[in-house]
Amino acid sequence: MIDYRATPIIEIVTPETNEQNIRLLVRREDLNHPFVSGNKWWKLKYNLEEAVRLSHHKLLTFGGAYSNHIFATAAAGKELGLKTIGVIRGEKTLPLNHTLKFAESCGMELHYISREEYRKKTEPDFIQQLQNLFGDFYLIPEGGTNDLAIKGCAEWALKLEQETKFDYMCLAVGTGGTMAGLINGLSPLKKVIGFPVLKGAQFLEGEIEKQLNINSKNWSLAYDYHFGGYGKSNSVLENFITKMKAEHQLPLDKVYTGKMLYGVLDLIRSRYFTEGSNILVLHTGGLQTNYL
Ligand SMILES: *Cc1c(COP(=O)(O)O)cnc(C)c1O
């Protein structure tokens, strides 16, 4: 329904990958769409189809002021001719940041609510209030994670498995929706390693488990690469991102993919992966936050 461009794979070679005969492949899924990029394309795919099938004219969703999901939903709505409403956590601050300026330029209506109100974002009474305010809409939860998003990511997994030979799949994790969908779609012989970007993300284990339709324990979470928490960064991470761009022509973001790839290379250094294996790393997008 929305455009999809074929995405390339690049190989990262380091002294450690050479020494351990590891193939480190990065799927540049960030290049699948100029604005609805990376995993957000796959999470939105069936939600957009459903909204159109149910004859909705409006999408409403939730996010923080830097949300890649808000950015992607605004662009997808514009492309499909659907109105979009972004319910944004916290107060409006001017000038608008890059994310929100872009969202507005796509026609998204921004509705700011306090952090306390934002906590009610899944309560039926609160959704009803939003309906009184905006009329009928198709609701996409925060981060875009719901059953249809998981279905889209399972389809992505199938495609990845058909196109590339790999033993491990690595990706950055926010809500865990993408990871759950990928695990559902992959053969249980593949190992999936998620890199949570939040601090104290142990709760994700149960969140992901709940959304699985297979009972396999072929997946794990690497908790040590959050760099202080969501949106937090430091010079080690920033230098790493600069180095990956210069030496491997690989652009990464500070919120998700930079932390994840730092973690993957650190695990390679500590010989976590079996010698001679192939690791498929997913570039899930998010480069828009580099403009902030
Ligand atoms: C949203 C996002 C994620 C996290 O996806 P979840 O399904 O919430 O785990 C990872 N990487 C990037 C670049 C994202 O924008």
mmCIF file of C-alpha atoms and ligand atoms in Angstrom, residues 37-40 43 67-69 142-145 153 171-179 197 204 230 253 255-257 282-287, ligand 1:
data_model
loop_
_atom_site.group_PDB
_atom_site.id
_atom_site.type_symbol
_atom_site.label_atom_id
_atom_site.label_comp_id
_atom_site.label_asym_id
_atom_site.label_seq_id
_atom_site.Cartn_x
_atom_site.Cartn_y
_atom_site.Cartn_z
ATOM 1 C CA SER A 37 11.610 3.580 7.448
ATOM 2 C CA GLY A 38 12.965 0.368 8.916
ATOM 3 C CA ASN A 39 10.802 -1.645 11.277
ATOM 4 C CA LYS A 40 8.137 1.101 11.337
ATOM 5 C CA LYS A 43 4.715 -2.444 11.957
ATOM 6 C CA SER A 67 9.242 9.421 18.332
ATOM 7 C CA ASN A 68 10.191 7.622 15.124
ATOM 8 C CA HIS A 69 6.727 6.106 15.211
ATOM 9 C CA GLU A 142 2.300 3.942 21.326
ATOM 10 C CA GLY A 143 5.283 2.722 19.344
ATOM 11 C CA GLY A 144 2.858 1.076 16.925
ATOM 12 C CA THR A 145 2.984 -2.253 18.739
ATOM 13 C CA CYS A 153 7.222 -8.175 11.464
ATOM 14 C CA LEU A 171 18.179 -5.884 16.515
ATOM 15 C CA ALA A 172 17.500 -2.899 18.760
ATOM 16 C CA VAL A 173 14.494 -3.232 21.073
ATOM 17 C CA GLY A 174 12.078 -0.578 22.379
ATOM 18 C CA THR A 175 8.670 -2.077 23.162
ATOM 19 C CA GLY A 176 9.705 -5.550 21.953
ATOM 20 C CA GLY A 177 6.927 -5.726 19.349
ATOM 21 C CA THR A 178 9.301 -6.000 16.425
ATOM 22 C CA MET A 179 11.351 -8.681 18.119
ATOM 23 C CA VAL A 197 17.727 0.690 24.591
ATOM 24 C CA LEU A 204 10.529 -6.919 28.260
ATOM 25 C CA TYR A 230 16.288 5.781 26.540
ATOM 26 C CA ASP A 253 21.402 6.717 15.245
ATOM 27 C CA VAL A 255 18.736 6.085 20.246
ATOM 28 C CA TYR A 256 18.542 2.601 18.745
ATOM 29 C CA THR A 257 20.884 1.254 16.069
ATOM 30 C CA LEU A 282 18.835 -5.274 11.215
ATOM 31 C CA HIS A 283 19.163 -1.564 10.608
ATOM 32 C CA THR A 284 15.712 -0.620 11.851
ATOM 33 C CA GLY A 285 15.915 3.039 10.759
ATOM 34 C CA GLY A 286 15.561 5.996 13.118
ATOM 35 C CA LEU A 287 18.107 8.206 11.371
HETATM 36 C C1 LIG B 1 10.851 1.978 17.108
HETATM 37 C C2 LIG B 1 12.235 1.535 16.833
HETATM 38 C C3 LIG B 1 12.755 0.346 17.390
HETATM 39 C C4 LIG B 1 12.018 -0.457 18.434
HETATM 40 O O1 LIG B 1 10.939 -1.179 17.959
HETATM 41 P P1 LIG B 1 10.018 -1.960 19.011
HETATM 42 O O2 LIG B 1 9.082 -2.739 18.143
HETATM 43 O O3 LIG B 1 9.286 -0.928 19.804
HETATM 44 O O4 LIG B 1 10.876 -2.789 19.877
HETATM 45 C C5 LIG B 1 14.027 -0.045 17.017
HETATM 46 N N1 LIG B 1 14.768 0.688 16.165
HETATM 47 C C6 LIG B 1 14.315 1.842 15.633
HETATM 48 C C7 LIG B 1 15.195 2.629 14.758
HETATM 49 C C8 LIG B 1 13.033 2.297 15.945
HETATM 50 O O5 LIG B 1 12.593 3.456 15.423
#
